[in-house]
Every structure is written in C-alpha cells, then in structure tokens.
Amino acid sequence: MGSTTSCCVSASPKFRRNAHSRLESDQQESDLSREETGCNLQHISDRENIDELNIEYNPSDHPKASTIFLSKSQNEVQDKRKTLFINNHGAVRRKYSSCSTIFLDENTVSRPSLKYTIRCVALAIYYHIKNRDTNVGMLLEIFDEKLHPLSKSEVPLDYNQHDPDQKQIYRFVRTLFSAAQLTAECAIVTLVYLERLLTYAEIDICPGNWKRIVLGAILLASKVWDDQAVWNVDYCQILKDITVEDMNELERQFLELLQFNINVPSSVYAKYYFDLRSLSESNNLSFPLEPLSREKAQKLEAISRLCDDKYKDIRRAARKRSASMDNLCRRRWVPAILS
C-alpha cells in the first residue's frame, strides 16, 4: 500500500477552481476534440498540468509540497528558540557520538517509534488548531461535537471557543491507538488523511470538531494500512456512548470529502515522517538516543555485508563487459598495426 501513485484520482475542488482560469485557453482546443470524438474523459496531460500549477495546495498528494502542520508551527518555534537563547533554560542536552560510543535511535522511516510518533502527531494537530484560519467558519455537521457528541456528558455552550492543549490531544489519540492496537505507521497516515481532508473539503480543524475529524482519520487509516483492520463496532466499545450507525456515517462522509482518494504514495509518507522528526527537534521532543550495543552492531555489519556482496556482483559483471570490449578492440587493431 502506498508504494505507487495513481493518475486516476480527481483533483480537489480547490484545484479545479484555481486552475480553471489558467488552463481555460489551453483546454478549449482539447474540449473541441473531445466533443468531436465523443470522448468526455480528461486527458492525463491535463491532470499533470493541474498538479504542477497547484502543487502548493495539496501536500498530502505531492511529495514536493510542504506539509501544513510544519508551516503553521514555524512562527512559534522561532519564538521558542529565542526564549531559550535569552533565558538559557529548558535546553535539552544532546548526546554526541565519539570514537568509543555511537548513539542511535531506533526510530526509522520503515519502523517508527509508536510512542514518539503519536506525540509528534498530537503536536501537529495542536498547531493545526491553534494557528487555524479564523476566516474559515465552516463547521460540517458530521464533525460537530454538539450535534454528534462522543459521550453522554453535556456539551458546554462554549465548546468551540477553548483550544485543547497538547496533552489532551495526545491522551485522546493514545487511547484510540492503545485500545485498537494500531501501529506507528497508521499514525502518520492519519495525519496525511487529516490534512487531505482540510484541503479537499476547505474546512479547518477547531475545538468543536477536532475529535471527530481525528477519529474519522484514524478509522480510515487503520482500514487502509493494517491487514487486520479494526471494525467500526470495535470503536464503539472504546467510546462507549457512540453508535455503530454514527461511525458508519462518519466513515462514509469522510470518504466522500476525500473524493475516495485514499492513496498515500511512499514519497508522501516519507515526507510526513521526516517533517514530524523536524517538528519534534524544533520543540525539544527528541527521540531517545541509545548507545550502539554489540548485538546491534553485529546485525548492522551483517546487513552491510549482504549489501556489499550484492553490489560486488553487479560491479564484477560490469567490469567483465567492459573488459570484453577492450579485448575486442585490441583484436581488431593489432592486425592493422602489424600489416
């Protein structure tokens, strides 16, 4: 899953609206040809041009577009760095490798750490809510906690006024991942779907809808990523007061707002992973470093030896081909010189 890109995914409403004016002149001739031939399918070159012109609007689809959460966190990160530099407090001592000791973290793009990945995703959601666009006042009913509460407790009147803190978001996400036994890769895909929803549906995440948006993204990511997906009824056992019909409707409308584009290319996944690492380092949420043990060193040496042997065979085959050409050239030219 996620290793290939699909050219059949339709562009989001913002894509079509922004690209229509620029491509209108170029598409007139192609529209005439389609009417004459009776074919109404959009040509693949038209879709590629739209992607190139609007690459900044869709970071969840394009590996070159910067993630939304990282751009929203940059201003506060700069202020934090200034405060730490002035006060000289709160700085985390970093461990550096030496000749005798090598420090490594076990968090890699293929095997991310579950605990720290959830923390980073919760921090990214926090920046989404805190630095949201105040001009976007659209609150879809399916995500409104006043209309679809997750618990039987009464929702306060000012439920959409107070921003949740990072710990509250982390506890909510951690509870779902721990109860459903989801993986760290699923957390990264959850963040991809969340930003894709905000881009496609042209909404913003706020205190009144963040729980249901995150729940819908986790529900969809678990079914796409994990081979043994968690059923909707299982989430009803985690959140006792929610019904199966509500979960089904949440999943259906979430998919419709995504235009059923659930494809996550490997390049996009890697981009979100490394941007989450950058976010953690900027907020002093570094991954734990451990000294390289003898067992890990032996495993790394064995893996490197296998790769080295593989490339040796490739280089040896290349040298054989080049040597045969040299011998062939000599055989052609030696008789000419002797004659």
PDB file of C-alpha atoms in Angstrom, residues 31 34 39 68 80 84-85 103 105 114 128 131 137 170-171 178-179 186 192 207 214 219 230 245-246 267 275 277:
ATOM      1  CA  ASP A  31     -12.607  20.182 -25.432  1.00  0.00           C
ATOM      2  CA  ARG A  34     -13.362  15.517 -27.236  1.00  0.00           C
ATOM      3  CA  CYS A  39     -14.964  11.147 -25.515  1.00  0.00           C
ATOM      4  CA  ILE A  68       0.672  22.290   6.509  1.00  0.00           C
ATOM      5  CA  LYS A  80      10.700  29.350  21.472  1.00  0.00           C
ATOM      6  CA  LEU A  84      15.632  29.542  25.140  1.00  0.00           C
ATOM      7  CA  PHE A  85      18.595  31.534  23.851  1.00  0.00           C
ATOM      8  CA  PHE A 103      24.408   6.839  19.799  1.00  0.00           C
ATOM      9  CA  ASP A 105      17.718   5.996  17.899  1.00  0.00           C
ATOM     10  CA  LEU A 114       4.889   4.316  18.272  1.00  0.00           C
ATOM     11  CA  HIS A 128      -3.391  22.987  13.334  1.00  0.00           C
ATOM     12  CA  ASN A 131      -2.942  28.500  14.226  1.00  0.00           C
ATOM     13  CA  GLY A 137     -16.014  29.416   9.870  1.00  0.00           C
ATOM     14  CA  TYR A 170      -2.202  13.194  22.990  1.00  0.00           C
ATOM     15  CA  ARG A 171      -4.377  11.347  25.521  1.00  0.00           C
ATOM     16  CA  SER A 178      -3.662   1.636  22.522  1.00  0.00           C
ATOM     17  CA  ALA A 179      -7.161   0.126  22.614  1.00  0.00           C
ATOM     18  CA  CYS A 186      -1.025   4.257  10.939  1.00  0.00           C
ATOM     19  CA  VAL A 192      -1.931  12.591   5.871  1.00  0.00           C
ATOM     20  CA  PRO A 207     -12.093  22.972  19.158  1.00  0.00           C
ATOM     21  CA  VAL A 214      -9.192  12.759  14.205  1.00  0.00           C
ATOM     22  CA  LEU A 219     -10.742   4.891  11.419  1.00  0.00           C
ATOM     23  CA  VAL A 230     -10.466  -2.716  13.377  1.00  0.00           C
ATOM     24  CA  GLU A 245     -24.624   3.998  12.737  1.00  0.00           C
ATOM     25  CA  ASP A 246     -22.756   7.172  13.677  1.00  0.00           C
ATOM     26  CA  SER A 267       7.289   9.574  -1.109  1.00  0.00           C
ATOM     27  CA  ASP A 275       8.688  16.591   8.799  1.00  0.00           C
ATOM     28  CA  ARG A 277      11.034  14.491  13.069  1.00  0.00           C
TER      29      ARG A 277
END
